[in-house]
Coordinates of C-alpha atoms in Angstrom, one line a residue:
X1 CA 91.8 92.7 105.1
X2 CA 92.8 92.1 101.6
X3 CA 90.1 93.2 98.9
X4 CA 89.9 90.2 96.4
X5 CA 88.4 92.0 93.5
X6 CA 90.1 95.3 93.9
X7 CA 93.4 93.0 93.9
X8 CA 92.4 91.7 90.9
X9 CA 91.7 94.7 89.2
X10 CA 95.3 96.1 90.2
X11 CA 96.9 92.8 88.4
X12 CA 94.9 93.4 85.0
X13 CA 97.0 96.5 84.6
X14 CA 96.5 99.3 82.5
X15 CA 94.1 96.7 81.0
X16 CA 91.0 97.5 83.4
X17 CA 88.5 99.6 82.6
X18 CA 87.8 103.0 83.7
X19 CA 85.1 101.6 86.2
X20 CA 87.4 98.8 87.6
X21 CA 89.8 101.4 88.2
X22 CA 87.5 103.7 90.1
X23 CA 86.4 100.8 91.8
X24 CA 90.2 99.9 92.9
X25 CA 91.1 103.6 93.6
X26 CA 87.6 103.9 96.0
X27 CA 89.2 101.2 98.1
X28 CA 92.9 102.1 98.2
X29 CA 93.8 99.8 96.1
X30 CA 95.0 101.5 93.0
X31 CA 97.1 104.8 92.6
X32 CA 97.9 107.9 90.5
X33 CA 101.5 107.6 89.2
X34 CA 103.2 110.3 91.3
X35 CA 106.9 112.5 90.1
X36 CA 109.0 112.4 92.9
X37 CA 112.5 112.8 93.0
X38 CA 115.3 110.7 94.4
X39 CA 115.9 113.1 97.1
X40 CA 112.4 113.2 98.3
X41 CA 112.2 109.5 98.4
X42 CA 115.4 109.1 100.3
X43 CA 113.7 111.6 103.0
X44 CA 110.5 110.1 102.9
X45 CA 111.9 106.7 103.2
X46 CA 113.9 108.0 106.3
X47 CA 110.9 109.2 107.8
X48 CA 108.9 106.0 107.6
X49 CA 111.8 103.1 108.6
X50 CA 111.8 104.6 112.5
X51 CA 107.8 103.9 112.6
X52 CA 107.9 100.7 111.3
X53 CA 107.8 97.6 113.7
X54 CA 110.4 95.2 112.5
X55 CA 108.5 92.5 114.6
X56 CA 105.1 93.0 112.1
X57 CA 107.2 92.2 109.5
X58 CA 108.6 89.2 110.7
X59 CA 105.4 88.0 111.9
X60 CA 103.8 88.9 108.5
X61 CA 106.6 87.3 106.7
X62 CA 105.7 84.4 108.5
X63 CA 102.5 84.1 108.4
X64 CA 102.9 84.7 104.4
X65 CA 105.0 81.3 104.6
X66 CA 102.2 79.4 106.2
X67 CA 99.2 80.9 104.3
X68 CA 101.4 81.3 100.5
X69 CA 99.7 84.6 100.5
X70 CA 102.6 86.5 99.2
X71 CA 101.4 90.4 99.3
X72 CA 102.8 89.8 103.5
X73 CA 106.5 88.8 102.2
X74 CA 108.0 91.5 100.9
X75 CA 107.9 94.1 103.8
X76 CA 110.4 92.4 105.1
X77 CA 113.4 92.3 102.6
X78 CA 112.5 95.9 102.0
X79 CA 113.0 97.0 105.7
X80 CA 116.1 95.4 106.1
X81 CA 117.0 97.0 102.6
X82 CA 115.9 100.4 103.6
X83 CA 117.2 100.5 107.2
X84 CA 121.0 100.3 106.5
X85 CA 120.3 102.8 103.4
X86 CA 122.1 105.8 104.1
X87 CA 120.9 109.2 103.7
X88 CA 122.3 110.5 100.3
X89 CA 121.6 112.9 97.4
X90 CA 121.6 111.9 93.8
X91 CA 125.2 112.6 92.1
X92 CA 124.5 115.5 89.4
X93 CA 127.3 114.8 87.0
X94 CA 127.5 114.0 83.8
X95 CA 129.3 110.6 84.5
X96 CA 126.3 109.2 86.7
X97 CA 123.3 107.8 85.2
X98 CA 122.6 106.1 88.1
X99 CA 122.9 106.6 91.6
X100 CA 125.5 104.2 93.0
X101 CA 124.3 103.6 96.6
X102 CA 120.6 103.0 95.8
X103 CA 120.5 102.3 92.3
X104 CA 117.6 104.4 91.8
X105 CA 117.7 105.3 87.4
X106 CA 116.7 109.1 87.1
X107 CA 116.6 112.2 89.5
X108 CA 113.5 112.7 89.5
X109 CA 110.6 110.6 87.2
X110 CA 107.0 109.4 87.4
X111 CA 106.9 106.6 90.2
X112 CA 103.8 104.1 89.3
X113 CA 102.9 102.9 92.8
X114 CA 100.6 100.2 91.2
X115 CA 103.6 98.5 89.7
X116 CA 104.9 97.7 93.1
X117 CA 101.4 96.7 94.0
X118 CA 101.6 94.3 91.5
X119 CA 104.9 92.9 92.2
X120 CA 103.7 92.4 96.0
X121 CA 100.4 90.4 95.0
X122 CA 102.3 88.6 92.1
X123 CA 105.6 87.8 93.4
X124 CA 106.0 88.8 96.8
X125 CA 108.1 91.4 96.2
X126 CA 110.6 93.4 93.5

């Protein structure tokens, strides 16, 4: 069940008070930017695409057309994305800057989970 003011709160940003934020963070709805590298997120992503049920996320991205509600749309572009990604390490050469199978900018770098929050509830997806 989506949290209307804790959804709110994520799109204000860096713009919501301290408060707002605890509030958000007390219902899952706001995040700590995390480090994690590109290799960690290509096994992590490989460990969550098998449990995923592609038939949710049709029926989601469905219901999202119906309802406009936009936070149940992008699930589904970013299994089909993920599920032909292959399993790959980040080129360490001088020549790369970034990865050219995922696109992904840095080896390893603060990822801001909030930002993708917001581009779910905003747009529908990145």
């Amino acid at each position: 069940m989506l949290n209307d003011r804790a959804k709110q709160i994520l799109l204000k940003g860096r713009k919501a008070t301290k408060e707002e934020i605890k509030y958000a963070k007390s219902v899952g709805y706001w995040s700590d930017n995390e480090i994690l590298t590109h290799d960690d997120g290509m096994i992590l992503l490989n460990n969550i695409i098998p449990t995923l049920s592609k038939e949710k996320l049709v029926d989601n991205f469905l219901y999202s057309l119906s309802t406009r509600n936009l936070v149940y749309r992008s699930g589904l572009s970013a299994y089909a994305n993920s599920f032909n990604m292959p399993v790959h390490g980040f080129p360490l050469t001088k020549n790369h800057i970034c990865c050219e199978i995922c696109l992904d900018h840095s080896y390893a770098t603060e990822r801001s989970i909030n930002d993708i929050r917001i581009h779910m509830f905003a747009l529908g997806g990145l």
